[in-house]
Amino acid sequence: MEGDCHYLEGNLNARRRVEYVQNLLEEIGLDGRRIRMFNISSAMGAQFAGYASELAATIREVGPNPLRDYQAYLAEQQEAVASGMV
Amino acid sequence: MIVAEQKPLAEMKTLINGAENVLVVGCGTCVTVCFAGGTREADIVSTSLRMATKLDGSPQQVTHSTVQRQCEWEYLDIIEEQVKAADIVLSLGCGIGVQAIAEHFPDAWVVPGLNTSFLGLPTEHGVWEERCAACGECLLAVTGGICPVARCSKSLLNGPCGGSENGHCEIDPDVACAWQLIVDRMSSKGKLDALLEIQPPKNWQNSRDGGPRKIVRQDLRLVEFED
Ligand code: SF4
Ligand code: SF4
């Protein structure tokens, strides 16, 4: 649970980093809702299922990653680099 | 160290607008340790720009490279070919790094990806604070090692002013009053009396007021042989 972490304050630090990544995704134009952090313990099966459904619903709303073909795109770029363009 | 922070991605996008090939250049010194422009940041920035420009429908080729020290010409030779191939160089160095690239590669168009902020140090993880304003005539010996030029909001040499309240500066309760710090430190060293001596006006000509500064060390210069 929040602040009650095996690594002491680790999950509080992690939360800030998740917020950083959310902002970065927003800046890039990828929708920051694609990443979220939930705090649950191993004994909270029902909550886990609830959060999973919540996240699934959000992701359906946000839609597929528009850069899904990014790997192919990167390969294209690397080819361009290799061919001496960059 | 020189402390800087990244410009927002949207601003960087504007700065590289229209370029087909962009080279992001990081620096391995000050801006690495303030997490603004090291190898990791150069990687994140170039990846972010690739993704962002792709999403905008006008993908730009963005590569990155990090030199050990962007503020010295000789460290820049290693990226010569990459700079030549790029339409725009986005420097993640401090303002000195940006200018070093522009001077070393006169044909290149170089833009800054950082806002160079101040000379300071990290006071805790993720927090940096200003400590020196490079005034050109250091008077830390008079003030117990606490700089009134950079840390007093009014750069008072004879302080504190009437706005000092419970150790805080009148401009903001979150800002420590430098002169309170100075008085406390001098007291703790039994040297408070030294502050009774009025400091004369400072020669600001050694600071920015005297125009761009330059240091010449004849002992270090290389002799130029004439044929
Ligand atoms: S007195 Fe001048 S040189 Fe010394 S720390 Fe302050 S600004 Fe820097
Ligand atoms: S309150 Fe202290 S730090 Fe602020 S301007 Fe006055 S002397 Fe300087």
mmCIF file of N, CA, C and O in Angstrom, chain A residues 2 4 29 34 40 43 52 57 59 71 82:
data_model
loop_
_atom_site.group_PDB
_atom_site.id
_atom_site.type_symbol
_atom_site.label_atom_id
_atom_site.label_comp_id
_atom_site.label_asym_id
_atom_site.label_seq_id
_atom_site.Cartn_x
_atom_site.Cartn_y
_atom_site.Cartn_z
ATOM 1 N N GLU A 2 0.283 2.356 -0.374
ATOM 2 C CA GLU A 2 1.066 3.583 -0.501
ATOM 3 C C GLU A 2 1.858 3.861 0.780
ATOM 4 O O GLU A 2 1.295 3.932 1.865
ATOM 5 N N ASP A 4 3.720 2.014 2.329
ATOM 6 C CA ASP A 4 3.977 0.791 3.085
ATOM 7 C C ASP A 4 4.613 -0.197 2.113
ATOM 8 O O ASP A 4 3.962 -1.045 1.547
ATOM 9 N N GLY A 29 2.536 13.281 -27.012
ATOM 10 C CA GLY A 29 1.263 13.178 -27.718
ATOM 11 C C GLY A 29 0.719 11.763 -27.699
ATOM 12 O O GLY A 29 -0.080 11.384 -28.548
ATOM 13 N N ARG A 34 -1.975 6.109 -20.525
ATOM 14 C CA ARG A 34 -1.510 4.755 -20.847
ATOM 15 C C ARG A 34 -0.721 4.126 -19.710
ATOM 16 O O ARG A 34 -0.512 2.922 -19.688
ATOM 17 N N ILE A 40 -1.674 -2.038 -4.362
ATOM 18 C CA ILE A 40 -2.471 -3.127 -3.789
ATOM 19 C C ILE A 40 -1.548 -4.142 -3.133
ATOM 20 O O ILE A 40 -0.407 -4.295 -3.551
ATOM 21 N N ALA A 43 -2.937 -9.575 -0.894
ATOM 22 C CA ALA A 43 -4.170 -10.173 -0.370
ATOM 23 C C ALA A 43 -5.420 -9.465 -0.890
ATOM 24 O O ALA A 43 -6.499 -9.611 -0.333
ATOM 25 N N ALA A 52 -7.705 -3.701 -12.698
ATOM 26 C CA ALA A 52 -7.388 -4.219 -14.030
ATOM 27 C C ALA A 52 -8.512 -3.855 -15.008
ATOM 28 O O ALA A 52 -8.257 -3.402 -16.134
ATOM 29 N N ALA A 57 -10.595 -0.517 -19.348
ATOM 30 C CA ALA A 57 -11.611 0.395 -19.895
ATOM 31 C C ALA A 57 -10.940 1.677 -20.397
ATOM 32 O O ALA A 57 -11.251 2.181 -21.491
ATOM 33 N N ILE A 59 -7.853 2.045 -21.395
ATOM 34 C CA ILE A 59 -7.048 1.760 -22.580
ATOM 35 C C ILE A 59 -7.935 1.632 -23.817
ATOM 36 O O ILE A 59 -7.599 2.117 -24.899
ATOM 37 N N GLN A 71 8.568 0.069 -34.299
ATOM 38 C CA GLN A 71 9.775 -0.744 -34.493
ATOM 39 C C GLN A 71 10.172 -0.730 -35.967
ATOM 40 O O GLN A 71 11.337 -0.538 -36.302
ATOM 41 N N ALA A 82 22.373 4.132 -41.789
ATOM 42 C CA ALA A 82 23.413 3.276 -42.364
ATOM 43 C C ALA A 82 23.749 3.718 -43.793
ATOM 44 O O ALA A 82 24.902 3.657 -44.202
#
